[in-house]
CSV table of C-alpha atoms and ligand atoms in Angstrom, one decimal:
chain,number,residue,atom,x,y,z
H,1,UNK,CA,-17.0,-13.3,23.7
H,2,UNK,CA,-13.4,-14.0,22.6
H,3,UNK,CA,-12.0,-11.0,20.7
H,4,UNK,CA,-11.1,-13.2,17.7
H,5,UNK,CA,-12.8,-16.3,16.2
H,6,UNK,CA,-10.8,-18.8,14.3
H,7,UNK,CA,-11.4,-19.0,10.5
H,8,UNK,CA,-9.5,-22.0,9.3
H,9,UNK,CA,-9.4,-20.7,5.7
H,10,UNK,CA,-7.1,-17.7,6.7
H,11,UNK,CA,-3.6,-18.8,7.4
H,12,UNK,CA,-1.3,-16.7,9.7
H,13,UNK,CA,2.2,-16.1,8.2
H,14,UNK,CA,4.3,-15.9,11.3
H,15,UNK,CA,4.5,-18.3,14.2
H,16,UNK,CA,4.8,-17.1,17.8
H,17,UNK,CA,7.2,-18.9,20.2
H,18,UNK,CA,6.5,-18.4,24.0
H,19,UNK,CA,8.9,-19.3,26.8
H,20,UNK,CA,7.0,-20.0,30.0
H,21,UNK,CA,3.6,-21.7,30.5
H,22,UNK,CA,2.4,-19.9,33.6
H,23,UNK,CA,-0.7,-17.7,33.6
H,24,UNK,CA,0.8,-15.1,31.1
H,25,UNK,CA,2.2,-17.7,28.6
H,26,UNK,CA,-0.8,-20.0,28.7
H,27,UNK,CA,-3.4,-17.3,28.3
H,28,UNK,CA,-1.5,-15.6,25.6
H,29,UNK,CA,-1.2,-18.9,23.7
H,30,UNK,CA,-5.0,-19.4,24.0
H,31,UNK,CA,-5.8,-15.9,22.8
H,32,UNK,CA,-3.5,-16.3,19.8
H,33,UNK,CA,-4.8,-19.7,18.9
H,34,UNK,CA,-8.3,-18.4,19.0
H,35,UNK,CA,-7.2,-15.9,16.4
H,36,UNK,CA,-5.8,-18.6,14.2
H,37,UNK,CA,-2.1,-18.0,15.0
H,38,UNK,CA,0.4,-20.9,15.2
H,39,UNK,CA,1.9,-21.0,18.7
H,40,UNK,CA,4.7,-23.1,20.2
H,41,UNK,CA,4.8,-22.9,24.0
H,42,UNK,CA,7.8,-24.2,26.1
H,43,UNK,CA,7.2,-24.8,29.8
H,44,UNK,CA,10.1,-25.8,32.0
H,45,UNK,CA,7.9,-27.7,34.5
H,46,UNK,CA,5.0,-30.1,34.4
H,47,UNK,CA,1.2,-29.8,34.9
H,48,UNK,CA,-0.6,-29.9,37.3
H,49,UNK,CA,1.5,-28.5,40.1
H,50,UNK,CA,1.2,-26.2,43.1
H,51,UNK,CA,2.7,-22.7,42.7
H,52,UNK,CA,3.7,-20.0,45.2
H,53,UNK,CA,0.7,-17.7,44.9
H,54,UNK,CA,-2.0,-16.3,47.2
H,55,UNK,CA,-4.5,-17.5,44.5
H,56,UNK,CA,-6.5,-14.3,45.1
H,57,UNK,CA,-7.2,-12.5,41.8
H,58,UNK,CA,-8.1,-8.9,42.2
H,59,UNK,CA,-8.6,-6.2,39.6
H,60,UNK,CA,-9.2,-8.1,36.3
H,61,UNK,CA,-12.5,-7.5,34.5
H,62,UNK,CA,-14.8,-10.2,33.2
H,63,UNK,CA,-14.7,-8.5,29.8
H,64,UNK,CA,-10.9,-8.9,29.6
H,65,UNK,CA,-11.1,-12.5,30.5
H,66,UNK,CA,-13.8,-13.0,27.8
H,67,UNK,CA,-11.8,-11.1,25.2
H,68,UNK,CA,-8.8,-13.4,25.8
H,69,UNK,CA,-11.1,-16.4,25.7
H,70,UNK,CA,-10.3,-18.0,29.1
H,71,UNK,CA,-13.4,-17.3,31.1
H,72,UNK,CA,-14.4,-20.9,31.1
H,73,UNK,CA,-11.3,-21.8,33.2
H,74,UNK,CA,-12.5,-19.4,36.0
H,75,UNK,CA,-16.2,-20.3,35.9
H,76,UNK,CA,-16.3,-21.8,39.4
H,77,UNK,CA,-13.7,-19.5,41.0
H,78,UNK,CA,-15.0,-18.3,44.3
H,79,UNK,CA,-16.0,-14.7,44.8
H,80,UNK,CA,-14.4,-13.0,47.8
H,81,UNK,CA,-15.9,-9.9,49.4
H,82,UNK,CA,-15.0,-9.6,53.1
H,83,UNK,CA,-11.5,-9.0,54.4
H,84,UNK,CA,-9.8,-8.6,57.8
H,85,UNK,CA,-6.5,-7.0,58.5
H,86,UNK,CA,-4.3,-8.2,61.4
H,87,UNK,CA,-1.0,-7.2,63.0
H,88,UNK,CA,0.5,-9.7,65.3
H,89,UNK,CA,-2.4,-11.3,67.2
H,90,UNK,CA,-4.5,-8.2,67.0
H,91,UNK,CA,-7.3,-7.8,64.4
H,92,UNK,CA,-7.2,-4.2,63.2
H,93,UNK,CA,-10.0,-3.9,60.7
H,94,UNK,CA,-12.8,-5.8,59.1
H,95,UNK,CA,-14.4,-4.6,55.8
H,96,UNK,CA,-15.8,-5.4,52.4
H,97,UNK,CA,-14.0,-5.0,49.1
H,98,UNK,CA,-15.7,-2.6,46.7
H,99,UNK,CA,-15.5,-5.3,43.9
H,100,UNK,CA,-15.3,-9.1,44.5
H,101,UNK,CA,-12.0,-10.8,44.0
H,102,UNK,CA,-11.7,-14.4,42.7
H,103,UNK,CA,-10.1,-17.3,44.4
H,104,UNK,CA,-9.0,-20.5,42.7
H,105,UNK,CA,-5.9,-22.7,43.1
H,106,UNK,CA,-3.1,-22.4,40.6
H,107,UNK,CA,-3.0,-26.2,40.7
H,108,UNK,CA,-6.5,-26.2,39.1
H,109,UNK,CA,-6.3,-23.0,37.0
H,110,UNK,CA,-2.9,-23.6,35.3
H,111,UNK,CA,-4.0,-27.2,34.6
H,112,UNK,CA,-7.3,-26.0,33.0
H,113,UNK,CA,-5.5,-23.4,30.9
H,114,UNK,CA,-2.9,-25.9,29.6
H,115,UNK,CA,-5.7,-28.4,28.7
H,116,UNK,CA,-7.6,-25.6,26.9
H,117,UNK,CA,-4.4,-24.5,25.1
H,118,UNK,CA,-3.8,-28.1,23.9
H,119,UNK,CA,-7.4,-28.5,22.8
H,120,UNK,CA,-7.1,-25.4,20.7
H,121,UNK,CA,-4.0,-26.7,19.0
H,122,UNK,CA,-1.1,-24.9,20.8
H,123,UNK,CA,2.1,-27.0,20.4
H,124,UNK,CA,2.7,-27.1,24.2
H,125,UNK,CA,6.0,-28.7,25.2
H,126,UNK,CA,6.2,-29.3,28.9
H,127,UNK,CA,9.5,-30.1,30.6
H,128,UNK,CA,11.2,-27.9,28.0
H,129,UNK,CA,13.3,-25.0,29.2
H,130,UNK,CA,13.9,-22.5,26.4
H,131,UNK,CA,16.9,-20.1,26.2
H,132,UNK,CA,16.1,-16.5,25.5
H,133,UNK,CA,16.2,-15.6,21.8
H,134,UNK,CA,16.8,-11.8,21.9
H,135,UNK,CA,16.8,-11.0,18.2
H,136,UNK,CA,14.3,-13.5,17.0
H,137,UNK,CA,11.0,-12.0,15.7
H,138,UNK,CA,8.0,-13.7,17.3
H,139,UNK,CA,9.8,-14.8,20.5
H,140,UNK,CA,8.0,-13.9,23.7
H,141,UNK,CA,9.3,-14.3,27.2
H,142,UNK,CA,6.7,-15.2,29.8
H,143,UNK,CA,8.9,-17.2,32.1
H,144,UNK,CA,8.2,-15.4,35.3
H,145,UNK,CA,10.5,-13.6,37.8
H,146,UNK,CA,14.1,-13.1,36.8
H,147,UNK,CA,16.3,-14.8,39.5
H,148,UNK,CA,18.5,-12.3,41.5
H,149,UNK,CA,19.9,-12.1,44.9
H,150,UNK,CA,16.7,-10.4,46.1
H,151,UNK,CA,15.8,-10.4,49.8
H,152,UNK,CA,12.4,-12.2,49.6
H,153,UNK,CA,11.1,-15.6,50.2
H,154,UNK,CA,7.5,-16.6,49.1
H,155,UNK,CA,5.9,-19.6,50.9
H,156,UNK,CA,2.6,-21.2,50.2
H,157,UNK,CA,0.6,-24.3,51.3
H,158,UNK,CA,-3.0,-25.5,51.4
H,159,UNK,CA,-4.4,-26.3,54.8
H,160,UNK,CA,-7.7,-27.4,56.3
H,161,UNK,CA,-9.1,-26.7,59.8
H,162,UNK,CA,-8.4,-23.0,60.1
H,163,UNK,CA,-11.0,-20.7,61.6
H,164,UNK,CA,-10.9,-17.4,59.7
H,165,UNK,CA,-12.7,-14.1,60.4
H,166,UNK,CA,-13.2,-13.1,56.8
H,167,UNK,CA,-13.0,-14.4,53.2
H,168,UNK,CA,-9.5,-12.9,53.0
H,169,UNK,CA,-7.4,-12.5,56.1
H,170,UNK,CA,-4.2,-10.5,55.9
H,171,UNK,CA,-1.6,-10.8,58.6
H,172,UNK,CA,1.2,-8.2,58.6
H,173,UNK,CA,4.3,-7.9,60.8
H,174,UNK,CA,7.9,-6.5,60.8
H,175,UNK,CA,9.2,-9.3,58.5
H,176,UNK,CA,6.5,-9.8,56.0
H,177,UNK,CA,2.9,-10.6,55.4
H,178,UNK,CA,0.6,-13.5,54.8
H,179,UNK,CA,-2.8,-14.0,53.3
H,180,UNK,CA,-5.4,-16.7,53.9
H,181,UNK,CA,-8.3,-17.5,51.7
H,182,UNK,CA,-10.4,-20.6,50.9
H,183,UNK,CA,-9.8,-21.7,47.4
H,184,UNK,CA,-11.6,-25.0,46.9
H,185,UNK,CA,-12.9,-28.2,48.5
H,186,UNK,CA,-12.4,-26.7,52.0
H,187,UNK,CA,-8.7,-26.0,51.4
H,188,UNK,CA,-7.4,-22.7,52.5
H,189,UNK,CA,-4.5,-21.1,50.6
H,190,UNK,CA,-1.9,-19.8,53.1
H,191,UNK,CA,0.7,-17.7,51.3
H,192,UNK,CA,3.2,-15.2,52.6
H,193,UNK,CA,6.0,-13.0,51.5
H,194,UNK,CA,8.8,-12.6,54.1
H,195,UNK,CA,12.3,-11.2,54.3
H,196,UNK,CA,14.4,-14.3,53.8
H,197,UNK,CA,16.3,-15.4,56.9
H,198,UNK,CA,18.8,-18.0,55.8
H,199,UNK,CA,19.6,-18.8,59.4
H,200,UNK,CA,16.2,-20.2,60.1
H,201,UNK,CA,16.6,-23.9,61.0
H,202,UNK,CA,13.2,-25.2,59.7
H,203,UNK,CA,12.0,-26.9,56.5
H,204,UNK,CA,8.8,-27.2,54.5
H,205,UNK,CA,5.7,-26.4,56.4
H,206,UNK,CA,7.7,-25.7,59.6
H,207,UNK,CA,9.5,-23.0,57.7
H,208,UNK,CA,6.2,-21.3,56.9
H,209,UNK,CA,5.1,-21.6,60.5
H,210,UNK,CA,8.4,-20.3,61.8
H,211,UNK,CA,8.2,-17.2,59.6
H,212,UNK,CA,4.6,-16.6,60.8
H,213,UNK,CA,5.7,-16.9,64.4
H,214,UNK,CA,8.8,-14.6,64.0
H,215,UNK,CA,6.5,-12.1,62.3
H,216,UNK,CA,4.5,-11.8,65.5
H,217,UNK,CA,1.4,-13.9,64.6
H,218,UNK,CA,1.7,-16.4,67.4
H,219,UNK,CA,-2.0,-17.5,67.5
H,220,UNK,CA,-1.9,-18.1,63.8
H,221,UNK,CA,1.3,-20.1,64.0
H,222,UNK,CA,-0.4,-22.3,66.6
H,223,UNK,CA,-3.5,-22.8,64.4
H,224,UNK,CA,-1.2,-23.7,61.5
H,225,UNK,CA,0.5,-26.2,63.6
H,226,UNK,CA,-2.8,-27.9,64.4
H,227,UNK,CA,-4.2,-27.7,60.9
H,228,UNK,CA,-4.1,-30.5,58.3
H,229,UNK,CA,-1.8,-29.8,55.4
H,230,UNK,CA,-2.6,-30.8,51.8
H,231,UNK,CA,0.0,-33.3,50.6
H,232,UNK,CA,2.5,-31.8,48.0
H,233,UNK,CA,1.0,-28.3,48.3
H,234,UNK,CA,3.9,-26.7,50.2
H,235,UNK,CA,6.2,-24.7,47.8
H,236,UNK,CA,8.7,-21.9,48.1
H,237,UNK,CA,10.5,-19.3,45.9
H,238,UNK,CA,13.4,-17.2,46.9
H,239,UNK,CA,15.9,-14.8,45.3
H,240,UNK,CA,13.8,-12.3,43.4
H,241,UNK,CA,13.2,-8.5,43.4
H,242,UNK,CA,9.8,-6.8,43.2
H,243,UNK,CA,9.2,-4.2,40.5
H,244,UNK,CA,10.6,-4.0,37.0
H,245,UNK,CA,12.6,-7.0,36.1
H,246,UNK,CA,16.0,-6.9,34.4
H,247,UNK,CA,14.8,-7.3,30.8
H,248,UNK,CA,16.9,-8.0,27.7
H,249,UNK,CA,16.5,-5.2,25.1
H,250,UNK,CA,14.4,-6.2,22.1
H,251,UNK,CA,12.7,-9.1,23.9
H,252,UNK,CA,9.0,-8.8,24.6
H,253,UNK,CA,8.4,-9.8,28.2
H,254,UNK,CA,4.9,-10.5,29.7
H,255,UNK,CA,3.7,-11.1,33.2
H,256,UNK,CA,6.2,-11.4,36.0
H,257,UNK,CA,9.2,-11.4,33.6
H,258,UNK,CA,8.1,-7.8,32.7
H,259,UNK,CA,7.5,-6.5,36.3
H,260,UNK,CA,6.4,-7.9,39.7
H,261,UNK,CA,3.8,-6.0,41.6
H,262,UNK,CA,4.1,-6.6,45.4
H,263,UNK,CA,1.8,-9.6,46.3
H,264,UNK,CA,-0.2,-7.7,48.9
H,265,UNK,CA,-2.1,-6.1,46.0
H,266,UNK,CA,-3.5,-9.4,44.8
H,267,UNK,CA,-2.9,-7.9,41.4
H,268,UNK,CA,0.0,-10.0,39.9
H,269,UNK,CA,-2.3,-12.5,38.1
H,270,UNK,CA,-4.5,-9.7,36.9
H,271,UNK,CA,-1.5,-7.9,35.5
H,272,UNK,CA,-0.5,-11.1,33.6
H,273,UNK,CA,-4.0,-11.3,32.1
H,274,UNK,CA,-4.2,-7.6,31.4
H,275,UNK,CA,-0.8,-7.7,29.6
H,276,UNK,CA,-2.1,-10.5,27.4
H,277,UNK,CA,-5.3,-8.5,26.6
H,278,UNK,CA,-3.2,-5.5,25.7
H,279,UNK,CA,-0.7,-7.4,23.6
H,280,UNK,CA,-3.1,-9.6,21.6
H,281,UNK,CA,-4.2,-7.2,18.8
H,282,UNK,CA,-0.6,-6.2,17.9
H,283,UNK,CA,0.6,-9.8,18.0
H,284,UNK,CA,-2.2,-11.0,15.8
H,285,UNK,CA,-1.4,-8.2,13.3
H,286,UNK,CA,2.3,-9.3,13.4
H,287,UNK,CA,1.3,-13.0,12.9
H,288,UNK,CA,-0.8,-12.0,9.8
H,289,UNK,CA,2.1,-10.0,8.3
H,290,UNK,CA,0.4,-6.6,8.8
H,291,UNK,CA,3.1,-5.1,11.1
H,292,UNK,CA,6.8,-5.6,11.7
H,293,UNK,CA,7.9,-7.3,14.9
H,294,UNK,CA,9.9,-4.3,16.1
H,295,UNK,CA,6.9,-2.0,15.6
H,296,UNK,CA,4.5,-4.4,17.4
H,297,UNK,CA,6.9,-4.8,20.3
H,298,UNK,CA,7.4,-1.0,20.7
H,299,UNK,CA,3.6,-0.4,20.6
H,300,UNK,CA,2.9,-3.2,23.2
H,301,UNK,CA,5.7,-1.9,25.5
H,302,UNK,CA,4.1,1.6,25.4
H,303,UNK,CA,0.7,0.2,26.3
H,304,UNK,CA,2.3,-1.7,29.2
H,305,UNK,CA,3.9,1.5,30.5
H,306,UNK,CA,0.6,3.3,30.3
H,307,UNK,CA,-1.3,0.6,32.0
H,308,UNK,CA,1.1,-0.5,34.7
H,309,UNK,CA,3.6,2.3,35.5
H,310,UNK,CA,1.4,4.1,38.0
H,311,UNK,CA,0.2,1.1,39.9
H,312,UNK,CA,3.8,-0.3,40.2
H,313,UNK,CA,5.0,3.0,41.5
H,314,UNK,CA,2.1,3.3,44.1
H,315,UNK,CA,2.5,-0.2,45.4
H,316,UNK,CA,6.3,0.2,45.7
H,317,UNK,CA,5.7,3.3,47.9
H,318,UNK,CA,3.0,1.5,50.0
H,319,UNK,CA,4.9,-1.8,50.4
H,320,UNK,CA,7.5,-0.7,53.1
H,321,UNK,CA,4.6,0.7,55.2
H,322,UNK,CA,3.2,-2.8,55.6
H,323,UNK,CA,6.3,-3.8,57.7
H,324,UNK,CA,6.5,-0.7,59.9
H,325,UNK,CA,4.9,-0.4,63.3
H,326,UNK,CA,3.0,2.7,62.2
H,327,UNK,CA,1.0,0.5,59.7
H,328,UNK,CA,-1.3,-0.3,62.7
H,329,UNK,CA,-2.7,3.2,62.5
H,330,UNK,CA,-2.4,3.5,58.8
H,331,UNK,CA,-4.3,0.4,57.9
H,332,UNK,CA,-6.9,0.9,60.6
H,333,UNK,CA,-8.1,4.2,59.1
H,334,UNK,CA,-6.9,4.3,55.5
H,335,UNK,CA,-9.9,4.8,53.0
H,336,UNK,CA,-10.0,1.6,51.0
H,337,UNK,CA,-11.4,2.7,47.7
H,338,UNK,CA,-8.8,5.3,46.7
H,339,UNK,CA,-5.9,3.0,47.8
H,340,UNK,CA,-7.3,0.1,45.7
H,341,UNK,CA,-7.6,2.5,42.8
H,342,UNK,CA,-3.9,3.4,43.1
H,343,UNK,CA,-2.7,-0.2,43.0
H,344,UNK,CA,-4.8,-1.7,40.2
Y,401,FAD,C1,4.4,-14.9,47.7
Y,401,FAD,C2,3.6,-14.5,46.5
Y,401,FAD,C3,2.2,-14.4,46.6
Y,401,FAD,C4,1.4,-14.0,45.5
Y,401,FAD,N1,0.1,-13.9,45.6
Y,401,FAD,C5,-0.7,-13.5,44.6
Y,401,FAD,C6,-2.1,-13.3,44.7
Y,401,FAD,O1,-2.7,-13.6,45.8
Y,401,FAD,N2,-2.7,-12.8,43.7
Y,401,FAD,C7,-2.1,-12.5,42.5
Y,401,FAD,O2,-2.8,-12.0,41.6
Y,401,FAD,N3,-0.8,-12.6,42.3
Y,401,FAD,C8,-0.1,-13.1,43.3
Y,401,FAD,N4,1.3,-13.3,43.2
Y,401,FAD,C9,1.9,-13.0,41.9
Y,401,FAD,C10,1.5,-14.1,40.8
Y,401,FAD,O3,1.8,-15.4,41.3
Y,401,FAD,C11,2.3,-13.8,39.5
Y,401,FAD,O4,2.1,-12.5,39.2
Y,401,FAD,C12,1.8,-14.7,38.4
Y,401,FAD,O5,2.1,-16.0,38.6
Y,401,FAD,C13,2.6,-14.2,37.1
Y,401,FAD,O6,2.4,-15.2,36.1
Y,401,FAD,P1,3.5,-15.4,35.0
Y,401,FAD,O7,2.9,-16.3,34.0
Y,401,FAD,O8,4.1,-14.2,34.6
Y,401,FAD,O9,4.6,-16.2,35.8
Y,401,FAD,P2,4.6,-17.7,36.4
Y,401,FAD,O10,3.2,-18.1,36.8
Y,401,FAD,O11,5.7,-17.7,37.4
Y,401,FAD,O12,5.0,-18.6,35.1
Y,401,FAD,C14,6.2,-18.6,34.6
Y,401,FAD,C15,6.5,-20.0,34.0
Y,401,FAD,O13,7.6,-20.0,33.2
Y,401,FAD,C16,8.3,-21.3,33.4
Y,401,FAD,N5,9.7,-21.0,33.0
Y,401,FAD,C17,10.7,-20.4,33.6
Y,401,FAD,N6,11.8,-20.3,32.9
Y,401,FAD,C18,11.5,-21.0,31.7
Y,401,FAD,C19,12.3,-21.2,30.5
Y,401,FAD,N7,13.5,-20.8,30.4
Y,401,FAD,N8,11.7,-22.0,29.5
Y,401,FAD,C20,10.4,-22.4,29.7
Y,401,FAD,N9,9.6,-22.2,30.8
Y,401,FAD,C21,10.2,-21.5,31.8
Y,401,FAD,C22,8.1,-21.6,34.8
Y,401,FAD,O14,8.2,-23.0,35.1
Y,401,FAD,C23,6.7,-21.1,35.0
Y,401,FAD,O15,5.7,-22.1,34.9
Y,401,FAD,C24,2.1,-13.8,44.3
Y,401,FAD,C25,3.5,-13.9,44.2
Y,401,FAD,C26,4.2,-14.3,45.3
Y,401,FAD,C27,5.7,-14.4,45.1
């Protein structure tokens, strides 16, 4: 059940303006509209479109999705249990996740969310890039990672014709890592985070394959070369840092614009949804004139620190180990449950 149900006779006093219509912005807009709050959402891009994302949602509870009111958008997401861990061409480990993760393409999920948001009456303005409004009450930044000269490149595509050994395959190496999972209609999401090498002379899908090869996964690179690639699905992002983002004081930031958890956790989307779930009660109180903006923001930021600080710190410590050669031993024998508990 959604936490709030709209009563048309009660009018909210304050409008909320959101910059960024990714997962955080769209689900926040939906949650607020369900509570009867007026919402204007600006999205710089268009829908539907492919996004750089492993499309593997791990850590979020059904109850939280229901409280926000977006469960219907994930109704046919595929449940994922089994995983395999590889280094170079060697399989190190097979296992099962203690709780299933969900797999769904961002092409489909973001499009469903935007359509639900519009149906509920969100004033959603696509192709509209909004400047930050630091001192404006009711302004929320959900515009994703803050561009920096960070060292990473994220690459993603959908391919068909791969033979996988588990529902989630993880391939690690000295330069990065890559996950493979089937998302829908026989398409496999292939998505990796690598140290950006600007000297690489390859483009589009070839760039992804080249990164995989240089990372030591030669057999996988050959399979990717022979696979069929979904038209328009290749995308890339570069120039960002993991961890806490450089936030403007006084601006409420949600999702990646607040902090980026390393992608190997499969927890970034969950964090965006969890942030919305945590922020909604205070934002609704603000919209109905029951609490000042500054008080609402301070309280939300405190709840974000409580919920996210430990997992961001733990994943920051584990992340470098994924690239080192001793990770072979580490990931072969590491007990899964306690590690997963640390990073979500
Ligand atoms: C390589 C890689 C793999 C990943 N794999 C996974 C995974 O498997 N599982 C997982 O859970 N997470 C994964 N993530 C993380 C996940 O994609 C993000 O955590 C999630 O997308 C965050 O949602 P968001 O809404 O905060 O940001 P986004 O989804 O990035 O949305 C931000 C939106 O804001 C818009 N925007 C930007 N600036 C403006 C502006 N000024 N005005 C208006 N609109 C603006 C953008 O166009 C965009 O649509 C991965 C990330 C990377 C880099």
